Amino acid sequence: MTTITEDPLDRNRFPVDEWALVETEFAPDDQGVAETMFNVGNGYLGLRGNMDEGRGGHSYGTFINGFHETWPIRHAEEAFGFARVGQTIVNVPDAKVVRLYVDDEPFVLAESDILKYTRRLDFHDGVLVREIEWRTPSGKRVLVTSRRLVSFTDRHLVVIDYEVTVLDADASLLLSSQILNRQDLGDEYHTGMRASAGFDPRKAESFADRVLQPEWKRNVDTRYVLGYQTTNSGMTVAVGAEHALETENEWSQSSQIDDDIAKHVYRIKAKAGRPVRMTKTIVYHSSRGVPPRELADRCDRTLDRARETPVDEFFTDQRDWLTDFWIRSDVELPGHPILQQAIRWNIFQLAQATARTDGQGVAAKGVSGSGYGGHYFWDTEIYVMPFLSYTAPNVARNVIRFRQGMLDAARDRATELNQRGALFPWRTINGLESSAYYAAGTAQYHIDADIVHALMQYVAATGDDDFFARGAIDILVETARLWSDLGFWRSNGDEKFHIDGVTGPDEYTTVVDDNLYTNVMARANLWSAVRICEELMANDPVAYERMVRRVGLEEHEIRGWRAAADAMEIPFDPHRGIHPQDAQFLDKELWDLDSTPASKRPLLLHYHPLVIYRFQVLKQADVVLALFLQGDEFTPAEKRRNFEYYDALTTGDSTLSAVVQSIIAAEVGHHKLAHSYFLSALFVDLADLHHNTSDGVHVASAGGIWSAMAFGFGGMRDHSGRLTFNPRLPADWEHLTFRMTVRGSRLRVDVRQADITFTIEEGTEVTVHVHHERVDVVNGSPVTVALPNQGPRIETPPPTTSDLRGMLRPDGSIVTASIPTISVDRGEVEAEVSSS
């Protein structure tokens, strides 16, 4: 685990502001991280925080959720059922560029004499504001102010307000507003796009051939529209921009449009003190196959509507939307402004990644960057969906419906793997499996159970029971079929149901038998399928019969699911008092993490997978995640023993791990460690702790921040829809407030060291349990419950790998700990190969 201080940021550059991320110093060498930190988006459309002038950037990016190109996956050695089609998010044409010239001198921020600089991403306004005072080479002072907004109320719309004032002299100004197809043109100045070279599986694939084929271009007055179709996937996109200029100065304009670039140029004879304000309204429309000409017409209609609306109204609508968002979603931590700022930045990123997904999934990086190729993973269901189910149920429903739309492809994938039912893709954009490495991809069958977990959590949180009758029950049936078919009863009569040949969440251990997480989650999946099928049969026989006809369900299948769930093998080692991660895990030797130098972390970048697979070492929480998601299946003593054992083996090489370790550390009593893990997750992007924030926001970790506050320190659990609270506040936190929408009622939860208060802010009533006592909360009558304590407080740290060395196995063998001693950096290998 990366240990950090409570304030890892440079506060001279990033002053503390509880409602904004503010930057007061431009750092040319840190633009990759800054572009991610200051991104703006709405879930459909995202703009990286590149400077308006479009020069000196690290990675220029404008992304549309789900807009991708496909490419053939070429395997060195072929086998039946390998993924065939890769999918990678496309960098759509960049319309945020506004180049500025003063007396023909270009404004290039990294090379200019800057007298004042501030940039502010406001969480309440949802606007990126930048203000710069520049002294030109001739000594003139120029004030440049810009506002950038990606609308939450109109998902296709971007507004850029760009204002220039020459403060102390007259000057000739030129504003060149552009649309650039950077996907195929790249960076025309060859100074940016400095993404690190070399091996890193977390980065997106690059394309050698042209991706966006020009299909349409049109320029009328100050309006420009460009339309494209992707070469292989056939997806289409159109981008339009319209301009308006306000100034008392004399000016003229000209235009240019080509296949990959459009320019509208204003020339202004600026007088001292007379501002020049250009408003650029931008729209994007995309499709899986609608002709670019039609998308261009849609752009025109959106621009027509925008032209009829005063510009300031867009900013007012944005603030109003966010006011409602924060009423539902804010987490308050009084007295801790540094943490408060980081908490709100993470929650704001969740809004930017999810709010207007409108029928798409939530990618691992949202729409903030190209990391992981823009793919959807299990991250959405386990780390993001709890936040959505309890604060934005409409968005949560859309995300589940998106998965439901993949069901046919999932059925086909299961058939390809010789299984009944449906197997959802491990990583995908279009519903097809895109993971070329099956051991850490397709073998993660647990994604089926993860999706069902999110579905059941959503329905319990919202009371949307009709969702099953409207078709979502098909997901339960087909995933239950998969587990029933994948698992087996051993012929030796142990009367246990086993699942072999799968990979759990920990990708440093692959293709194993009876992975604990998989078996526990599959059991819950099967139980849920049995219960919902029986309830639908009893309560809505018409809907049940429709489902039976759709999926061909037979009653004996339900009996088989119940039997498999009841007899599921849940590995347990009585000698150590822990649950083995899988049937063979404890037979391996330990990887000595205590002696592994930081230069060899993360392990996946320095060691072949087969080297890692031979050791007891974890990329991320696996058993510990099961302790959280299915916590009612384990005793408190089991949770503590499991946590302490596996914490010593976990590298934290995955950003998905720290939040889960924080939640369970808090529950079992390792309160200092819980706080430490929380800080690691909280600042993973703001402090670039994993050195890849330049690829985009870690959206799952951001979702985990909400879970760490609500489930971890707030002590909330929702097993089987029953809300319980056993808070675990850190000793120096006096007060924590968060909100949850439960079955249509918004519940505010105020946790203090001595008590917890529940208040209905909107709606009627909510029933919760505190220390197993029922509490009925009704509107107008807040309820305060005294807390005898905040749970156990363990002061001694859990064991390390060194402490586990020398343990005896049941057969008397000694557990050893070591690290591979022969390791060559990939760069050295590549250099040696190239020199030979």
PDB file of C-alpha atoms in Angstrom, residues 53 137 140 180 200 242 498 527 560 576 598 780:
ATOM      1  CA  GLU A  53      -5.406  27.332 -27.223  1.00  0.00           C
ATOM      2  CA  PRO A 137       6.834  40.243 -25.944  1.00  0.00           C
ATOM      3  CA  LYS A 140       1.298  44.756 -23.558  1.00  0.00           C
ATOM      4  CA  LEU A 180      -9.682  19.382 -35.453  1.00  0.00           C
ATOM      5  CA  ASP A 200       1.438  -0.775 -19.785  1.00  0.00           C
ATOM      6  CA  GLU A 242     -21.500  28.105 -34.002  1.00  0.00           C
ATOM      7  CA  HIS A 498     -17.880 -27.018  -6.941  1.00  0.00           C
ATOM      8  CA  TRP A 527     -30.559 -17.894  -4.322  1.00  0.00           C
ATOM      9  CA  GLY A 560     -31.517 -27.464  -9.288  1.00  0.00           C
ATOM     10  CA  ARG A 576      -5.525 -21.240  10.139  1.00  0.00           C
ATOM     11  CA  ALA A 598       9.273   0.201  -4.937  1.00  0.00           C
ATOM     12  CA  GLY A 780     -40.819  15.589  10.278  1.00  0.00           C
TER      13      GLY A 780
END
